[in-house]
Short mmCIF file of C-alpha atoms in Angstrom, two decimals:
data_model
loop_
_atom_site.label_atom_id
_atom_site.label_comp_id
_atom_site.label_asym_id
_atom_site.label_seq_id
_atom_site.Cartn_x
_atom_site.Cartn_y
_atom_site.Cartn_z
CA SER A 179 15.16 -14.56 -10.63
CA GLN A 180 14.83 -13.65 -7.07
CA GLN A 181 11.84 -15.16 -5.46
CA GLY A 182 11.38 -15.40 -1.46
CA GLU A 183 9.71 -18.77 -0.44
CA GLU A 184 7.25 -18.26 2.52
CA ASP A 185 6.93 -20.91 5.06
CA PRO A 186 4.43 -22.33 6.20
CA GLN A 187 2.02 -22.40 3.34
CA ALA A 188 -0.96 -22.53 5.45
CA LEU A 189 -1.33 -21.65 9.21
CA SER A 190 -4.12 -21.88 11.73
CA ILE A 191 -4.86 -20.37 15.03
CA GLN A 192 -7.09 -19.04 17.81
CA GLU A 193 -7.87 -15.71 18.17
CA GLY A 194 -5.47 -14.05 20.53
CA GLU A 195 -2.63 -16.17 19.60
CA ASN A 196 0.77 -15.05 17.97
CA ALA A 197 1.36 -15.84 14.23
CA THR A 198 4.74 -16.19 12.96
CA MET A 199 5.70 -16.58 9.10
CA ASN A 200 8.99 -16.87 7.29
CA CYS A 201 10.42 -15.75 4.33
CA SER A 202 13.77 -17.28 2.70
CA TYR A 203 15.40 -16.01 0.08
CA LYS A 204 18.77 -16.81 -2.02
CA THR A 205 20.80 -13.76 -2.99
CA SER A 206 21.13 -10.67 -1.50
CA ILE A 207 18.97 -8.06 -1.18
CA ASN A 208 18.33 -3.94 -0.83
CA ASN A 209 14.81 -4.41 0.91
CA LEU A 210 12.39 -7.07 1.78
CA GLN A 211 8.69 -5.79 1.57
CA TRP A 212 5.77 -7.78 3.51
CA TYR A 213 2.00 -7.31 2.07
CA ARG A 214 -1.39 -8.74 3.06
CA GLN A 215 -3.83 -9.91 0.97
CA ASN A 216 -7.57 -10.68 2.05
CA SER A 217 -9.28 -13.10 -0.13
CA GLY A 218 -9.49 -11.82 -4.07
CA ARG A 219 -8.57 -8.43 -3.25
CA GLY A 220 -5.31 -6.34 -3.58
CA LEU A 221 -2.15 -6.49 -1.91
CA VAL A 222 -2.09 -4.10 1.08
CA HIS A 223 1.64 -3.25 2.08
CA LEU A 224 2.77 -3.86 5.26
CA ILE A 225 6.21 -3.17 6.25
CA LEU A 226 9.47 -2.61 4.61
CA ILE A 227 12.55 -3.55 6.09
CA ARG A 228 15.96 -2.37 4.45
CA SER A 229 19.16 -4.95 4.17
CA ASN A 230 20.97 -2.65 7.19
CA GLU A 231 17.96 -3.15 9.51
CA ARG A 232 17.51 -5.76 11.60
CA GLU A 233 13.83 -5.94 13.05
CA LYS A 234 11.11 -3.36 12.56
CA HIS A 235 7.67 -2.50 14.27
CA SER A 236 4.11 -1.38 12.90
CA GLY A 237 1.51 -1.87 15.95
CA ARG A 238 1.12 -5.35 16.11
CA LEU A 239 3.45 -6.55 13.11
CA ARG A 240 7.14 -7.28 14.04
CA VAL A 241 9.44 -8.30 11.09
CA THR A 242 12.70 -9.41 11.74
CA LEU A 243 15.59 -9.96 9.06
CA ASP A 244 18.97 -12.14 9.23
CA THR A 245 20.45 -11.41 5.72
CA SER A 246 23.55 -13.88 7.07
CA LYS A 247 20.76 -16.42 6.81
CA LYS A 248 18.84 -15.11 4.04
CA SER A 249 15.29 -14.81 5.64
CA SER A 250 12.85 -12.93 7.39
CA SER A 251 9.85 -13.35 9.60
CA LEU A 252 6.83 -11.69 10.10
CA LEU A 253 5.36 -11.87 13.74
CA ILE A 254 1.51 -10.57 14.26
CA THR A 255 0.92 -10.55 18.05
CA ALA A 256 -2.30 -10.78 19.83
CA SER A 257 -4.10 -12.20 16.54
CA ARG A 258 -7.83 -11.16 15.35
CA ALA A 259 -9.96 -13.15 12.95
CA ALA A 260 -9.52 -10.05 11.02
CA ASP A 261 -6.15 -10.87 10.31
CA THR A 262 -7.08 -14.13 7.99
CA ALA A 263 -5.53 -13.12 4.96
CA SER A 264 -2.33 -14.25 2.72
CA TYR A 265 0.95 -12.79 3.68
CA PHE A 266 3.47 -12.25 0.97
CA CYS A 267 7.17 -11.26 1.12
CA ALA A 268 8.43 -9.36 -1.80
CA LEU A 269 12.07 -9.10 -3.11
CA ARG A 270 13.72 -6.54 -5.57
CA ASP A 271 14.84 -8.31 -8.62
CA PHE A 272 16.59 -5.66 -10.27
CA GLN A 273 13.80 -3.45 -11.90
CA LYS A 274 11.02 -5.80 -11.29
CA LEU A 275 9.31 -6.76 -7.29
CA VAL A 276 9.11 -10.46 -7.01
CA PHE A 277 6.20 -11.86 -5.00
CA GLY A 278 6.51 -15.41 -3.05
CA THR A 279 3.64 -17.55 -2.94
CA GLY A 280 2.10 -16.46 0.52
CA THR A 281 1.32 -18.13 3.49
CA ARG A 282 -2.34 -18.44 4.08
CA LEU A 283 -3.60 -17.48 8.14
CA LEU A 284 -6.87 -18.38 9.31
CA VAL A 285 -7.68 -16.64 12.54
CA SER A 286 -10.63 -18.63 14.11
CA PRO A 287 -12.71 -16.41 17.12
CA GLU B 4 -7.85 9.66 -1.56
CA ALA B 5 -4.18 8.08 -3.05
CA GLN B 6 -5.55 5.02 -4.96
CA VAL B 7 -4.93 2.76 -7.84
CA THR B 8 -8.23 2.05 -10.09
CA GLN B 9 -8.87 -0.50 -12.41
CA ASN B 10 -11.44 -1.46 -15.04
CA PRO B 11 -13.71 -3.30 -15.53
CA ARG B 12 -13.48 -5.41 -12.26
CA TYR B 13 -14.99 -8.17 -13.80
CA LEU B 14 -14.96 -9.30 -17.28
CA ILE B 15 -15.98 -12.19 -19.14
CA THR B 16 -15.13 -12.87 -23.00
CA VAL B 17 -14.57 -14.82 -25.84
CA THR B 18 -11.42 -16.16 -27.19
CA GLY B 19 -9.67 -13.78 -29.53
CA LYS B 20 -11.82 -10.70 -28.78
CA LYS B 21 -9.29 -7.85 -28.38
CA LEU B 22 -9.96 -6.16 -24.31
CA THR B 23 -8.14 -3.72 -22.63
CA VAL B 24 -8.30 -3.30 -18.82
CA THR B 25 -7.49 0.06 -17.40
CA CYS B 26 -5.50 1.00 -14.68
CA SER B 27 -4.99 4.67 -13.13
CA GLN B 28 -3.24 6.03 -10.27
CA ASN B 29 -3.34 9.53 -8.72
CA MET B 30 -0.06 9.54 -6.55
CA ASN B 31 2.40 10.78 -9.47
CA HIS B 32 3.79 7.51 -9.11
CA GLU B 33 6.57 7.06 -11.91
CA TYR B 34 6.34 3.29 -11.60
CA MET B 35 3.60 1.34 -12.82
CA SER B 36 3.12 -2.87 -13.11
CA TRP B 37 0.91 -5.35 -14.15
CA TYR B 38 0.64 -9.01 -12.38
CA ARG B 39 -1.35 -12.07 -12.87
CA GLN B 40 -2.25 -14.03 -9.87
CA ASP B 41 -3.21 -17.73 -10.13
CA PRO B 42 -3.88 -20.24 -7.77
CA GLY B 43 -0.53 -22.11 -6.43
CA LEU B 44 1.27 -19.71 -8.86
CA GLY B 45 1.12 -16.58 -6.84
CA LEU B 46 2.06 -13.23 -8.25
CA ARG B 47 3.51 -12.86 -11.65
CA GLN B 48 4.63 -10.09 -13.37
CA ILE B 49 3.70 -9.11 -16.54
CA TYR B 50 4.95 -5.94 -17.65
CA TYR B 51 6.10 -2.88 -16.07
CA SER B 52 7.01 0.95 -16.54
CA MET B 53 9.74 3.19 -14.97
CA ASN B 54 8.25 6.11 -16.49
CA VAL B 55 6.18 7.79 -19.26
CA GLU B 56 6.91 5.42 -22.42
CA VAL B 57 9.19 3.19 -20.73
CA THR B 58 7.77 -0.16 -20.73
CA ASP B 59 9.32 -3.33 -20.17
CA LYS B 60 8.64 -7.01 -19.85
CA GLY B 61 8.13 -9.46 -16.55
CA ASP B 62 8.45 -12.93 -15.91
CA VAL B 63 5.08 -13.32 -18.21
CA PRO B 64 4.54 -10.97 -20.86
CA GLU B 65 3.31 -13.29 -24.13
CA GLY B 66 -0.04 -12.32 -25.02
CA TYR B 67 -0.16 -8.69 -23.84
CA LYS B 68 0.43 -5.60 -24.49
CA VAL B 69 0.82 -2.37 -22.70
CA SER B 70 1.23 1.49 -23.26
CA ARG B 71 2.25 4.61 -20.90
CA LYS B 72 1.45 7.30 -22.94
CA GLU B 73 0.48 9.27 -19.77
CA LYS B 74 2.06 8.95 -16.27
CA ARG B 75 -1.45 8.25 -14.49
CA ASN B 76 -2.06 5.53 -16.64
CA PHE B 77 -0.89 2.14 -17.63
CA PRO B 78 -3.38 0.03 -19.43
CA LEU B 79 -3.20 -3.82 -20.33
CA ILE B 80 -4.06 -4.80 -23.59
CA LEU B 81 -5.17 -8.40 -24.50
CA GLU B 82 -4.64 -8.47 -28.52
CA SER B 83 -6.32 -11.89 -28.90
CA PRO B 84 -6.97 -13.45 -25.58
CA SER B 85 -7.11 -17.48 -24.93
CA PRO B 86 -8.32 -19.05 -22.23
CA ASN B 87 -5.13 -19.52 -20.37
CA GLN B 88 -5.37 -15.75 -19.90
CA THR B 89 -7.88 -16.33 -17.33
CA SER B 90 -6.75 -14.93 -14.47
CA LEU B 91 -7.12 -12.21 -11.42
CA TYR B 92 -5.09 -9.15 -12.73
CA PHE B 93 -3.53 -6.48 -10.61
CA CYS B 94 -2.10 -2.93 -11.64
CA ALA B 95 0.25 -1.70 -9.01
CA SER B 96 1.94 1.55 -8.64
CA SER B 97 4.93 3.15 -6.53
CA PHE B 98 7.11 6.08 -6.31
CA ALA B 99 10.16 4.14 -7.66
CA SER B 100 11.10 0.52 -8.40
CA GLY B 101 12.10 -1.22 -5.29
CA TYR B 102 9.44 0.94 -3.26
CA GLU B 103 6.30 0.18 -1.40
CA GLN B 104 3.43 -0.80 -3.68
CA TYR B 105 -0.30 0.23 -4.19
CA PHE B 106 -2.16 -2.15 -5.77
CA GLY B 107 -5.39 -1.83 -7.88
CA PRO B 108 -8.69 -3.85 -6.54
CA GLY B 109 -8.07 -6.50 -9.24
CA THR B 110 -9.73 -7.43 -12.52
CA ARG B 111 -10.76 -10.84 -12.54
CA LEU B 112 -11.03 -11.77 -16.36
CA THR B 113 -12.87 -15.05 -17.83
CA VAL B 114 -11.83 -16.22 -21.06
CA THR B 115 -14.31 -18.70 -22.95
#
């Protein structure tokens, strides 16, 4: 089934630096979504990007989508300690939403 | 406030003792779903529901049941829990499949 693979699995940066994580997938998509999860809590939707869009912004977040390479990236600019969380991409597979295994981001003060 | 609620938040039980985890949403969403999250395996979908009385299996449905008698509620039933069902469970809802999902706070279940 359709599943995104996030890369890297873990990322450790200092406050103020940018964080980039990637999601690759295998088959064509209708849209791709990014979610954040703080430790042990429910996931929170960040951005949905449609297959006909190439870039989307939300505050300090920037998501790009390259359908020819079947990949998406999430960029967090000027990171803060509060950005420490796991980030997941999610792809629609018929009536289901399939999540990758996530990127764990640690932002140190 | 738009939200998805789950109860209980924490549950420790014994093998074979039937349990139900409730899920309720107040956003009039048609689509609801249950996931389990295990270390190294990410989120895996257990069951989903496209609307009232319409449910279907996700990727890991064995050992679970669901029902959707009302639009707002989507309980997860473990008829005979086993230790391999120890996990963190999330309920989620969305306007329709493929749209942004709203997640509940999670239920941490331990089966001994």
